[in-house]
Coordinates of C-alpha atoms and ligand atoms in Angstrom, one line a residue:
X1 CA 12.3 107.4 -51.1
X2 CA 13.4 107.2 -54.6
X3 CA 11.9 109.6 -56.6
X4 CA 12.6 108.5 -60.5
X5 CA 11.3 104.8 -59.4
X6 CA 7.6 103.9 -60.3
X7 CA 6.3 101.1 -58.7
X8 CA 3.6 98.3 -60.0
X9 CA 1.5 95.8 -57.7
X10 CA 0.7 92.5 -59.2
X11 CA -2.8 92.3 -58.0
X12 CA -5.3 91.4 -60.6
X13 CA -5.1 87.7 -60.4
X14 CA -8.1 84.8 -59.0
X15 CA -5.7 83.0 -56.6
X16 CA -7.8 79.8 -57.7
X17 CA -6.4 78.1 -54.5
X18 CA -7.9 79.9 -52.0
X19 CA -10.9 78.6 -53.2
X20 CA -12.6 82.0 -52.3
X21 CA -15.6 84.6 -53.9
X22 CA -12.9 87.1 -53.1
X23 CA -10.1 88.1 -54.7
X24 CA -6.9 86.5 -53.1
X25 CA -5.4 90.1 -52.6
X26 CA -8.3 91.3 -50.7
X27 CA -7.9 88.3 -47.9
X28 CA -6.2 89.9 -44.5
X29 CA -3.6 88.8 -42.9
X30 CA -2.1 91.0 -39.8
X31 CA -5.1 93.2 -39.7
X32 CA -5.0 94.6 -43.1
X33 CA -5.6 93.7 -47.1
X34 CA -2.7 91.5 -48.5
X35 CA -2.3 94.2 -51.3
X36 CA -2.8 97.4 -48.7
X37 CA 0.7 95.4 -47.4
X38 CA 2.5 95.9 -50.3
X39 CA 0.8 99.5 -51.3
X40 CA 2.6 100.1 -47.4
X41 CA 5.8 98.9 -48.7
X42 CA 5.6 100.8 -52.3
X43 CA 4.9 104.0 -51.1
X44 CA 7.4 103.8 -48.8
X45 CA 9.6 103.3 -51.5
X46 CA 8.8 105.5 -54.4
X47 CA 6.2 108.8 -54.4
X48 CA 2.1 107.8 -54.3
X49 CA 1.7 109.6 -57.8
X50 CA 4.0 106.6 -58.9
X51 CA 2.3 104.1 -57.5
X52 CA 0.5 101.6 -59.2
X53 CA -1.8 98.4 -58.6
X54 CA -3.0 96.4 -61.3
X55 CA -6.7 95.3 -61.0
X56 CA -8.5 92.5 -62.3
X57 CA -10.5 90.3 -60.8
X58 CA -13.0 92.1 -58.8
X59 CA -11.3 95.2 -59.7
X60 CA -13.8 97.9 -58.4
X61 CA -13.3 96.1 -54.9
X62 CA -9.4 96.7 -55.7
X63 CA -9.2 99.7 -56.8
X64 CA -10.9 101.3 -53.8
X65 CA -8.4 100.1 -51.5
X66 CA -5.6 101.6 -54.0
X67 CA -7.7 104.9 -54.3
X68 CA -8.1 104.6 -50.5
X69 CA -4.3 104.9 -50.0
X70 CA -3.7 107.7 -52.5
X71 CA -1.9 105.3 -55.3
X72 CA -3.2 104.7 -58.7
X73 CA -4.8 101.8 -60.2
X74 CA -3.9 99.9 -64.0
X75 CA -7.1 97.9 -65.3
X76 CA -5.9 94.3 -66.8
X77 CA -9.3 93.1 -68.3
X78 CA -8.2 89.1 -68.7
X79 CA -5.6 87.7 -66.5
X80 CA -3.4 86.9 -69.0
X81 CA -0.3 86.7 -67.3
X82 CA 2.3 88.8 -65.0
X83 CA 3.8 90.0 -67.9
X84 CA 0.6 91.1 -69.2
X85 CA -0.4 92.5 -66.5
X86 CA 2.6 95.4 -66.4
X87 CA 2.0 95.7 -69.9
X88 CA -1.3 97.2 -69.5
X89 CA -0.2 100.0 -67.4
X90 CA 2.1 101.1 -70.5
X91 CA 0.0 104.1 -71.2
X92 CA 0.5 105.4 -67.8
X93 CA 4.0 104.2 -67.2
X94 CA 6.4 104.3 -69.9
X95 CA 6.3 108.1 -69.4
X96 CA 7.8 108.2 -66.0
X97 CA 11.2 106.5 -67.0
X98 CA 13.7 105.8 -64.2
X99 CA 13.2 102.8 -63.1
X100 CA 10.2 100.2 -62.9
X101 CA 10.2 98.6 -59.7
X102 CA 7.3 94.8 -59.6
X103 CA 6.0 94.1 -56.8
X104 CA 4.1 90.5 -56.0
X105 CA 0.6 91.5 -54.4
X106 CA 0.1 88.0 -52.9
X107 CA 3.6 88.5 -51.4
X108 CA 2.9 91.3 -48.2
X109 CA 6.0 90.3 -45.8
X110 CA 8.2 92.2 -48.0
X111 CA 10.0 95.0 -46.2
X112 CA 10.8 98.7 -48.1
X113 CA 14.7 98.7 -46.7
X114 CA 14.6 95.1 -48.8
X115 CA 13.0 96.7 -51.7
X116 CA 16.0 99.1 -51.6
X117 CA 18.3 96.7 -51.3
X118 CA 17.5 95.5 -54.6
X119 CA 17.6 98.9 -56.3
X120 CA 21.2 99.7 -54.3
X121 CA 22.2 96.4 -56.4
X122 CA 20.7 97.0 -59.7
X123 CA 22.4 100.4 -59.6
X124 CA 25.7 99.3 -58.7
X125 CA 25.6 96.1 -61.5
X126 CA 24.5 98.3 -64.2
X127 CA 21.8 95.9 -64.6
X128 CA 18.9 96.4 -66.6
X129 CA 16.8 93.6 -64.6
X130 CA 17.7 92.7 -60.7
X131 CA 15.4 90.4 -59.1
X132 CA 15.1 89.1 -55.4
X133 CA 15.4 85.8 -54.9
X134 CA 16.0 83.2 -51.9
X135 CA 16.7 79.1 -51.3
X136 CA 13.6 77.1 -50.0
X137 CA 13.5 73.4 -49.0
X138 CA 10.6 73.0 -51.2
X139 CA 10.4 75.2 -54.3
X140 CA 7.5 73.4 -55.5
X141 CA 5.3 75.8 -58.2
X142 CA 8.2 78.8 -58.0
X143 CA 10.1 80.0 -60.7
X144 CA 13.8 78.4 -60.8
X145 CA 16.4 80.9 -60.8
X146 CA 19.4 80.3 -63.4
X147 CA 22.6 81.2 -62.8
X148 CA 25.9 81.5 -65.1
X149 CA 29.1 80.8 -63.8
X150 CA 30.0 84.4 -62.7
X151 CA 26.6 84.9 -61.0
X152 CA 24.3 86.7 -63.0
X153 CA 21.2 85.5 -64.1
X154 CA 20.7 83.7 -67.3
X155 CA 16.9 82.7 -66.7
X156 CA 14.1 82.4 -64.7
X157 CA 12.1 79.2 -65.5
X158 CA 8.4 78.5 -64.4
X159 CA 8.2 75.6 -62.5
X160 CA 5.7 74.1 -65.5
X161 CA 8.4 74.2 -68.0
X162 CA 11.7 73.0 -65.8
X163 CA 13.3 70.3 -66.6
X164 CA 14.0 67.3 -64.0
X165 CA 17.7 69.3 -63.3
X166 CA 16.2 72.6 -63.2
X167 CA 13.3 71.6 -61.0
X168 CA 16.4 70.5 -58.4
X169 CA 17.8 73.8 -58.4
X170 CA 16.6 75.3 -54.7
X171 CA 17.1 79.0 -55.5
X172 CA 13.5 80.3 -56.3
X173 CA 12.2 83.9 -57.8
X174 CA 10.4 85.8 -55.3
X175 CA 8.4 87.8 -57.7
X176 CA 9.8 91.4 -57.0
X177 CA 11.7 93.1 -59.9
X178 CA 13.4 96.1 -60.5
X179 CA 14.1 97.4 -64.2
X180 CA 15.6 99.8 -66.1
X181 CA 12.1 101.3 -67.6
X182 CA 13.8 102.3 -71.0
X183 CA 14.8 99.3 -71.9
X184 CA 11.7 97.4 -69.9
X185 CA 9.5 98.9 -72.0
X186 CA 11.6 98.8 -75.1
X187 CA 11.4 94.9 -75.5
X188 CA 8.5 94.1 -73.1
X189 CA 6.7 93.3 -76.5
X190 CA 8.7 90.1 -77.7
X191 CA 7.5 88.3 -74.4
X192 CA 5.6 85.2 -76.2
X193 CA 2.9 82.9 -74.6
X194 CA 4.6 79.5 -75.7
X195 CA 4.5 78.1 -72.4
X196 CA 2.2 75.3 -70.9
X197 CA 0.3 77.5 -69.4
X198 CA 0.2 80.0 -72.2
X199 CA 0.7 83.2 -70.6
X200 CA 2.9 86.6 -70.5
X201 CA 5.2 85.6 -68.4
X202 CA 7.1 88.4 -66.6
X203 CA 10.2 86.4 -65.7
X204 CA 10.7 86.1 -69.9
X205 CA 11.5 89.3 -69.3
X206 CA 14.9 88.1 -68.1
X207 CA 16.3 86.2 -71.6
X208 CA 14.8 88.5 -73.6
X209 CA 16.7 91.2 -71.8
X210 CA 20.0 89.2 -72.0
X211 CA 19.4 88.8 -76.0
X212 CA 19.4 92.4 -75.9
X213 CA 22.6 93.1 -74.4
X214 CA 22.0 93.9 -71.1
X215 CA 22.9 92.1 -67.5
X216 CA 20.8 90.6 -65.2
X217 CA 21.5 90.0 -61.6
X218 CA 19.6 88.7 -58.5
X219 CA 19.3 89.4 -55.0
X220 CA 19.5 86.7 -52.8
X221 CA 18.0 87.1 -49.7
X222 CA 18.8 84.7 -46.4
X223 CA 15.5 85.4 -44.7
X224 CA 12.8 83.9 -47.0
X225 CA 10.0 84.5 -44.7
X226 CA 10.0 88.2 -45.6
X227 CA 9.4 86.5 -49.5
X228 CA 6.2 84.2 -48.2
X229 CA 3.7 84.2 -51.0
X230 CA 0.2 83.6 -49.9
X231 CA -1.8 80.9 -52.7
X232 CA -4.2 79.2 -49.8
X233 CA -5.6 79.8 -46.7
X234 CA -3.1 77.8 -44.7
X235 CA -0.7 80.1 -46.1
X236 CA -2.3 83.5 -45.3
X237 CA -3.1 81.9 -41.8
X238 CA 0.7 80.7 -41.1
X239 CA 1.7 84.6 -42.8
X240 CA -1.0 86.1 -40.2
X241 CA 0.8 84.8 -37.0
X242 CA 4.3 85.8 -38.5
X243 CA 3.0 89.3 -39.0
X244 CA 1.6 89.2 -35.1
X245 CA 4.4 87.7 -34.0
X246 CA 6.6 91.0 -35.7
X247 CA 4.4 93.1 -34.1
X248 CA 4.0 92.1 -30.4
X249 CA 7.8 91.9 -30.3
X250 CA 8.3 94.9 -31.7
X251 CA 5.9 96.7 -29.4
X252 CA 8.3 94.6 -26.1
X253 CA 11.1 96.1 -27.7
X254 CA 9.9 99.1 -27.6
X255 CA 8.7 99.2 -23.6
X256 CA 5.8 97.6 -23.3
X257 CA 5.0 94.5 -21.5
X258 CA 2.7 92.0 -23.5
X259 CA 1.6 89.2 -21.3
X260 CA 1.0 85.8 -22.8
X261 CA 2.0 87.5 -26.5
X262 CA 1.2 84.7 -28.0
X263 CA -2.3 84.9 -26.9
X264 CA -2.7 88.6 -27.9
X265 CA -3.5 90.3 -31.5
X266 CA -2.1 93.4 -32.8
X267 CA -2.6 94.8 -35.9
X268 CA 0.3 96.2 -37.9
X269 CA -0.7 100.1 -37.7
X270 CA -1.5 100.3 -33.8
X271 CA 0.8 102.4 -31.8
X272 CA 1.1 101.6 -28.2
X273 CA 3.2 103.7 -25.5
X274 CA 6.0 103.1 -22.9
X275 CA 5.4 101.2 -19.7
X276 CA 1.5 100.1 -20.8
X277 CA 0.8 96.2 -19.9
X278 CA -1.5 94.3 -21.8
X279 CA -3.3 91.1 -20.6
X280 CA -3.3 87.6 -22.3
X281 CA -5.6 87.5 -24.9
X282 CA -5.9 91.1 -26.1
X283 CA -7.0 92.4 -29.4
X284 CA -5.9 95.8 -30.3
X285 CA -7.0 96.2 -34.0
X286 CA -7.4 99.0 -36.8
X287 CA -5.8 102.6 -35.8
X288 CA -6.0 102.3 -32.1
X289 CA -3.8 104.2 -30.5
X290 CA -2.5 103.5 -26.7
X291 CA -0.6 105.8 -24.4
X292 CA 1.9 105.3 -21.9
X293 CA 1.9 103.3 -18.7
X294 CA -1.8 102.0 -19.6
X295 CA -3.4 98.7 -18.3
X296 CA -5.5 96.7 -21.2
X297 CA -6.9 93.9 -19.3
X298 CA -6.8 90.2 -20.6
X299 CA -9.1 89.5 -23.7
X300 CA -10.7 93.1 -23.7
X301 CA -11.0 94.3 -27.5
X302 CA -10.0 97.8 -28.7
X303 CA -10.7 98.6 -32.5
X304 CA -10.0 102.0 -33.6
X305 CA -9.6 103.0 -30.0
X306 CA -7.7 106.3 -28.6
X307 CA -6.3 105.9 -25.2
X308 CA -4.1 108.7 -23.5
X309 CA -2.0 108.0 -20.5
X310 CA -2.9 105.9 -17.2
X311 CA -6.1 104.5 -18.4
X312 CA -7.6 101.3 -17.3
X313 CA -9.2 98.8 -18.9
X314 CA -10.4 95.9 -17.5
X315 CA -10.4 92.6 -18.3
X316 CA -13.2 91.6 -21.3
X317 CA -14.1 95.2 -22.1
X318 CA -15.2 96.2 -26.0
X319 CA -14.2 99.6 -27.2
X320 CA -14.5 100.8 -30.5
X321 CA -13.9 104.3 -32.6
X322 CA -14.0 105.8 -29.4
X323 CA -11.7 108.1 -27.3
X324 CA -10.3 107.7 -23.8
X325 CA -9.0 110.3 -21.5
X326 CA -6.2 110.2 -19.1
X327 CA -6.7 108.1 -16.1
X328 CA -10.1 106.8 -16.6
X329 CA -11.5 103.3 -15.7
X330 CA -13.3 101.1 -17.8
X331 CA -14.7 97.6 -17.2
X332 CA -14.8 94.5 -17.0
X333 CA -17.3 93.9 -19.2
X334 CA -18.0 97.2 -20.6
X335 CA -18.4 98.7 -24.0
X336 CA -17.7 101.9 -25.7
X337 CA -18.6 102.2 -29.2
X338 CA -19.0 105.1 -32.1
X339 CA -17.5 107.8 -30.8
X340 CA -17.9 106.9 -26.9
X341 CA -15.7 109.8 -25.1
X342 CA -14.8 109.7 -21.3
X343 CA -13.4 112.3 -19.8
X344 CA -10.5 112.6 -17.6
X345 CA -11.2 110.5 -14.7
X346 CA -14.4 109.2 -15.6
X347 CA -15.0 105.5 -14.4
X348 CA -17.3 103.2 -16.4
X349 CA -17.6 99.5 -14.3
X350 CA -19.0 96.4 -15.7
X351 CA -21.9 95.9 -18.1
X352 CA -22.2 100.1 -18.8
X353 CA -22.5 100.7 -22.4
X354 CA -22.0 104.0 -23.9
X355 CA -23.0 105.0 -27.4
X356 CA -21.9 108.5 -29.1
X357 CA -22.2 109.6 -25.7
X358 CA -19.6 111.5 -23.6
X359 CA -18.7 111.1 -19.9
X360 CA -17.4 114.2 -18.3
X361 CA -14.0 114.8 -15.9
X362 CA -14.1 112.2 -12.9
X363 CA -18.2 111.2 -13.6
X364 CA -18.6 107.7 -13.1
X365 CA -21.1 105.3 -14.0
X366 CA -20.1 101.9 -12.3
X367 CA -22.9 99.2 -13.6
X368 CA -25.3 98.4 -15.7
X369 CA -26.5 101.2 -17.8
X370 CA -26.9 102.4 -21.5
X371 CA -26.1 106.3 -22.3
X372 CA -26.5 106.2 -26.1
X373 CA -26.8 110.2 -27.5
X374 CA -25.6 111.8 -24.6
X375 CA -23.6 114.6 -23.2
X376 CA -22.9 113.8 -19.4
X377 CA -21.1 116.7 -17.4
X378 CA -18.2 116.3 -15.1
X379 CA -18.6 114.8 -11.5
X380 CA -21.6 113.3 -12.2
X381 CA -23.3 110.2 -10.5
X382 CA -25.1 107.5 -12.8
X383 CA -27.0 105.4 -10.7
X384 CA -26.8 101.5 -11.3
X385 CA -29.4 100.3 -14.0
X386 CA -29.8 103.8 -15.5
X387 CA -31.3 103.9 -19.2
X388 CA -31.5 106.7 -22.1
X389 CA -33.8 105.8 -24.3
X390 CA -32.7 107.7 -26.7
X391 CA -34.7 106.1 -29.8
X392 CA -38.8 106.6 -29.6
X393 CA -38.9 104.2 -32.8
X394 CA -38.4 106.3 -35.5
X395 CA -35.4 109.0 -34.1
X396 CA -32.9 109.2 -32.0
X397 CA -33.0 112.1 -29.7
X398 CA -30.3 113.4 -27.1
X399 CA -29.9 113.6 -23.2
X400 CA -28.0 116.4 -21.2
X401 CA -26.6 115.9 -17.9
X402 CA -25.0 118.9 -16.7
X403 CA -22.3 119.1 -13.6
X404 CA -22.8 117.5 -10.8
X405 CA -26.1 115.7 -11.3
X406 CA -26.7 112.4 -9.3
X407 CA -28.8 109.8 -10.9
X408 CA -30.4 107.3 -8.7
X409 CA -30.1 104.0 -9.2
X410 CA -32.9 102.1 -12.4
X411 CA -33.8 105.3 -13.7
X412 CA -35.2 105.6 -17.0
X413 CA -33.7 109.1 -18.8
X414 CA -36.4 109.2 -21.8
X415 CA -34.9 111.5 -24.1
X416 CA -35.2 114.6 -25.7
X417 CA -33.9 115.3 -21.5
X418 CA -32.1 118.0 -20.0
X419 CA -31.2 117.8 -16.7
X420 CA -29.8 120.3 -14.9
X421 CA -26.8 121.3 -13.0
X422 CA -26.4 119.9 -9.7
X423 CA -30.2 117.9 -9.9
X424 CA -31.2 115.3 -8.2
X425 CA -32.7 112.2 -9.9
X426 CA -34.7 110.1 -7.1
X427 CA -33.8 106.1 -7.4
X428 CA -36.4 104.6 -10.1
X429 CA -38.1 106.8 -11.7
X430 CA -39.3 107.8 -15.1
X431 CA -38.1 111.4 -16.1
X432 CA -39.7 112.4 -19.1
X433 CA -39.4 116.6 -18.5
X434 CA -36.6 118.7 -18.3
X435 CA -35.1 119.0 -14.9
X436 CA -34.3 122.9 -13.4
X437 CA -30.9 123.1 -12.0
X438 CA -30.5 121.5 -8.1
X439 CA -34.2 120.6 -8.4
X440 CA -34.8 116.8 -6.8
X441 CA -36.9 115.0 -9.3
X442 CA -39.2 112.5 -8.4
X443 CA -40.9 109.9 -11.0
X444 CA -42.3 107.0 -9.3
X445 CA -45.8 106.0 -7.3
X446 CA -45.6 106.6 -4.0
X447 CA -44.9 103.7 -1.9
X448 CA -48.0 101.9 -0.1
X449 CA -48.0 99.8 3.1
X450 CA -50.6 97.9 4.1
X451 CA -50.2 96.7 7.8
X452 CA -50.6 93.3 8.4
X453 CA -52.2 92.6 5.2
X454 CA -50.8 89.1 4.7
X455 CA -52.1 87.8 7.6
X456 CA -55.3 88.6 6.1
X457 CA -57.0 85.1 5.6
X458 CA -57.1 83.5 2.1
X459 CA -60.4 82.4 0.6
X460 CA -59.9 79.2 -0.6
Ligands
UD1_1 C1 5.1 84.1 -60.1 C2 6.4 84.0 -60.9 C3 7.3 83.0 -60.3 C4 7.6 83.3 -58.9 C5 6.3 83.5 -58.1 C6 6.7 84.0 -56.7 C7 5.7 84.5 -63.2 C8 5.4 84.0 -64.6 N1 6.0 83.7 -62.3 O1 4.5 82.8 -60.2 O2 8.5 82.9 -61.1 O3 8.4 82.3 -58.3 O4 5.4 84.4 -58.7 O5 5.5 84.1 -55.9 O6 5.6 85.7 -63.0 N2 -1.3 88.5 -61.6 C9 -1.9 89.5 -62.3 N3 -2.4 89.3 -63.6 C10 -2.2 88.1 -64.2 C11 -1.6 87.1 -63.5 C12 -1.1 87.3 -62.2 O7 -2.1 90.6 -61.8 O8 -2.6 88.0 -65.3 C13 -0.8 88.8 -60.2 C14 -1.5 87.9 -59.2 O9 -2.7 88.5 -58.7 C15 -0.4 87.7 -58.2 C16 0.9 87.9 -58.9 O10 0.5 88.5 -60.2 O11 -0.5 88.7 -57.1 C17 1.6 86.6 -59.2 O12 0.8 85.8 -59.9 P1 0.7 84.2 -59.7 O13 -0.3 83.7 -60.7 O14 0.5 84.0 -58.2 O15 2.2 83.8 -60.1 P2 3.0 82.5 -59.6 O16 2.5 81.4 -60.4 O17 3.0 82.4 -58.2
CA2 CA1 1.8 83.3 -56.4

């Protein structure tokens, strides 16, 4: 953490080429908002009160996600240009001195220990701009990087304005910038907009910096896929499946076994413990959480998901902002969803569904049924086919299973229900009445036989 650095997001822009009603920045890649990836990075880098993302277009949708992860937002009315865009936070920045550290929004590989790498330099060179910058094959549309002979940076040309030489020159800017806020914001006002594009270019910052007196120097990083800068959807696609690809090996290396990882989806804040193996295909997404020595069977999807140790899943299961106990069984084909909770033990087989219900210690409910608005003791039976209706078309109204209570199979639970301890609940029937404790309730005609009655002769 460095405490005298503030740090600004680049985030106000179009991104015309993603040809898109949505801002660029708001596009996900690796689970999460291109510009919630480099509010990650920034606030690992410098306090949250010092954070701040510039918003533009669609800027109420912007500034949520920035107010949603405690930093601060700078409004640039027009897009006028990256220089532009840091000047408008002048008002709330040039107070906080130290140093101003840029950050590209469209740019979310970036790592924090990089982001320190480039302040560690600026400091040692005196400089009063360092940049990052890296060699690509193609440079086609960056800014050219150029060098004098002892290293330093004389200038930073747009690809627009390069000439035929320049345009050779492979060493592009990456768009992340530390400065020396004095004299940043000192001279920020002599950048001009006599460019083809006519805009406030940041990178001007660079001559107008060396005019001044001051040295420049540059970064160079070997690794440019942590620089990848997302302007299309081929881009953010190829950026998505780096991100995955960090992540599922990250999780092997730290003791769990991914099956197929190629196959399997894993978004960049989900924690996963030791020993757990997850099946070909998986999808573990938002802030699910997984404990050790787990079993997530092949293409089963957990989103916001809390799992503890020894749980089962298996294969083709759905759970969502819901909460698994130790050593409890779910699937195939199951789903838990808005605050589903089982129990130690509990076993849910294939095609139950349970919503904002909980299933007590070692209950089980092993096919086809729907507990929605429930509260289900612990060792209790659910019978195959069973059904809350917990919605009479206007509210939604709860069931109680207490301890021990056996539900035979297709019965219909129509709720406001309360069913006591240890009750018996006879295969089929309709309970509409509370149920006393160990009571055997019935809720079905009786059964008729007729003897013989289809040898009865047909009329015809
Ligand atoms: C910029 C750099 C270029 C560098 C490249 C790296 C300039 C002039 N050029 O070019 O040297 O190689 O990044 O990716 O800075 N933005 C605003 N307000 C604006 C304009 C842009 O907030 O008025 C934001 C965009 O949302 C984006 C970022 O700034 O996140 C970069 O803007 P973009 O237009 O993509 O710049 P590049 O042309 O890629
Ligand atoms: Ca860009």
């Amino acid at each position: 953490m460095i405490t005298d650095a503030a740090v600004v997001i680049l985030a106000g822009g179009q991104g015309t080429r993603m040809k898109s009603r949505m801002a660029k920045v708001l596009h996900r890649a690796g689970g999460k908002a291109l510009v919630e990836h480099a509010i990650d990075t920034a606030r690992q880098v410098a306090p949250p009160d010092r954070v701040f993302v510039v918003v533009g277009h669609q800027a109420d949708a912007v500034r949520a996600v920035a107010e949603a992860a405690g930093v601060g937002a700078i409004h640039q009315k027009e897009q006028l240009g990256t220089g532009h865009a840091v000047m408008c936070g002048e008002n709330q920045l040039a107070s906080l001195g130290g140093i101003l550290i840029v950050l590209n929004g469209d740019c979310p590989m970036i790592r924090p220990e990089t982001v320190q790498q480039l302040v560690e330099l600026y400091r040692q060179t005196g400089s009063a701009a360092t940049m990052i910058t890296t060699d690509l094959a193609d440079a086609t549309g960056y800014g050219r990087i150029i060098r004098e002979p002892n290293g330093d940076v004389l200038a930073i040309v747009e690809h627009k304005a390069a000439t035929p030489e320049q345009l050779a020159v492979r060493e592009i800017n990456a768009g992340f910038y530390c400065f020396d806020a004095a004299a940043f914001w000192k001279h920020v006002h002599e950048i001009r907009t006599d460019n083809p594009a006519g805009e406030y270019y940041l990178t001007d910052m660079v001559a107008i910096l060396l005019q001044a007196g001051h040295r420049v120097t540059a970064l160079k990083i070997e690794d440019s896929s942590e620089l990848l800068g997302i302007n299309n959807r081929l881009e953010l696609a190829a950026v998505d499946r780096l991100m995955r690809d960090r992540k599922v090996r990250q999780l092997m290396l730290e003791g769990v076994t991914i099956e197929r990882p190629e196959t399997v989806t894993v978004d960049k804040d989900v924690e996963v413990g030791m020993d757990t193996v997850i099946g070909p295909f998986a999808q573990l997404t938002g802030k699910t959480v997984i404990g050790e020595n787990c079993r997530i069977g092949a293409s089963s999807i957990l989103h916001d998901a809390t799992l503890a140790d020894d749980v089962e899943v298996f294969p083709f299961s759905l759970i969502s902002a819901s909460t698994i106990d130790a050593r409890a069984h779910i699937g195939p084909f199951a789903r838990m969803r808005m605050g589903a909770h089982l129990k130690e033990g509990a076993h849910v087989g294939n095609f139950v569904e349970l919503k904002k219900s909980t299933l007590g210690e070692g209950s089980k409910s092993m096919h086809f049924a729907y507990l929605g608005d429930s509260t289900i003791g612990s060792k209790v039976n659910i019978g195959a086919g069973t059904i809350t209706c917990n919605y009479d078309g206007k509210h939604k109204h709860q069931t109680h299973i207490a301890d021990g209570v056996f539900v035979g199979s297709n019965s219909t639970l129509v709720a406001p229900l309360r069913i006591g301890e240890g009750a018996y609940i006879a295969a089929g029937s309709v309970i509409t009445d509370a149920v006393p404790a160990k009571a055997l309730a019935l809720g079905r005609a009786r059964q008729v036989v007729k003897e013989g009655w289809s040898r009865k002769p047909k009329a015809d």
